[in-house]
C-alpha cells in the first residue's frame, strides 16, 4: 500500500506539481470542449490557461 | 514547423535535466569513485531507454484525437507547472536553482555517508547516481514521449534529447565541474512556453476544436502566451521589489 501511495504521489507531484487548481481548470475546460466538439469556441482554452496561470501566480505571491 | 519546435523543446528540456543529473553524478563520482557511479548511471539509462521503447510505439496506436486530448492535456498541465515556477523565479518570489550550492550539498552528503559495498559496488554512489539520473531522465522521457507521440515524431523528439545529453556530458567531462553558468531559468521558461502552447493546441484539437489558420495557430498561441508571461513577470517583479522596500523601511 505504501509503495502504491508513493507511486501515485510521485506522479501527482511530477505532472500537477504545486497547484492542483490549474490542472482542474484545464480538465474542466477540456471536458466542456469535448462535449461541444466542432461547435467549441477555439479561444476558450487559451483564455482559461491565461486566467488560471494568473490566478495561480496571484495565490502564490499574496 | 512543429518538427523544429519539437526538437527544440526536447533539446532544451533535456539540457536542463541533464545539467541537474550531471551535478549529482559528479558529486557521487568525485567523492565515492567513478566505477560505481557509472554503473548506476548506465542502469538508469537502460531503464529509461526501455520505457521510451515501450511507451513511444504504444502511444501511437491510440486514436489520434483521444491521444491529443489526453496527452495534450497532460503536456499542457506539465508545461504550465514549469512556466509558473519560471515566472516566480524570474520575478524574485522563488529562489533560482543554484547548481553550485546543490553540488556542495551533495558532496558533503556523499563524504559523510558510510561505505557499504554490495555486488562489488559502492552502494551509496550507485544509488545516488541511479536515482538522480532516473528521476531527471523521467522528465525528459515524459516530454519526449508525449510531445513526440502527439506529433507522431517520437524519433525526432528523441534526437533532440540525445543531442542535448551528449552536449551536456561532453562539456561536463571537459570542465569536470557542475555547469553553473547554464541559464536554467531561461531554458525552463522557454520549455514551459513551448509545452504549454503545443499542449493547448493539441488538447483543444483532440476535443474537436478547429483552430483558425490550422497549424499556424500554434505560433499565435506561443506569441500570446509569451507576451502574457513576460507581463506577469514584470508585474510580479515590481510587486516583489515594492514589498522588499517596504520590509527594509
Short mmCIF file of N, CA, C and O in Angstrom, two decimals, chain B residues 17 68 78 116 129 146 148 169 200 213:
data_model
loop_
_atom_site.label_atom_id
_atom_site.label_comp_id
_atom_site.label_asym_id
_atom_site.label_seq_id
_atom_site.Cartn_x
_atom_site.Cartn_y
_atom_site.Cartn_z
N UNK B 17 17.55 19.18 -17.60
CA UNK B 17 17.57 17.99 -16.74
C UNK B 17 18.94 17.33 -16.75
O UNK B 17 19.39 16.79 -15.73
N UNK B 68 -4.40 13.12 -28.52
CA UNK B 68 -4.14 14.55 -28.41
C UNK B 68 -4.91 15.16 -27.24
O UNK B 68 -4.38 16.01 -26.54
N UNK B 78 1.64 20.01 -17.38
CA UNK B 78 3.06 19.88 -17.06
C UNK B 78 3.81 21.14 -17.48
O UNK B 78 4.63 21.69 -16.73
N UNK B 116 29.17 1.30 2.19
CA UNK B 116 28.52 -0.01 2.16
C UNK B 116 28.76 -0.59 0.78
O UNK B 116 28.50 0.07 -0.23
N UNK B 129 23.65 7.98 -8.02
CA UNK B 129 23.74 8.19 -9.46
C UNK B 129 22.50 7.63 -10.16
O UNK B 129 21.91 8.29 -11.03
N UNK B 146 5.47 12.21 -24.83
CA UNK B 146 4.17 12.87 -25.00
C UNK B 146 4.21 13.83 -26.17
O UNK B 146 3.33 13.82 -27.04
N UNK B 148 6.43 13.90 -28.63
CA UNK B 148 6.72 13.17 -29.84
C UNK B 148 5.55 12.34 -30.34
O UNK B 148 5.25 12.33 -31.54
N UNK B 169 27.10 16.04 -21.39
CA UNK B 169 28.12 15.10 -20.91
C UNK B 169 29.50 15.55 -21.40
O UNK B 169 30.47 15.55 -20.63
N UNK B 200 -1.83 23.23 -25.41
CA UNK B 200 -3.10 23.94 -25.65
C UNK B 200 -3.64 23.60 -27.03
O UNK B 200 -4.82 23.25 -27.20
N UNK B 213 -6.51 29.11 -39.08
CA UNK B 213 -5.15 29.04 -39.61
C UNK B 213 -4.50 27.68 -39.41
O UNK B 213 -3.31 27.51 -39.69
#
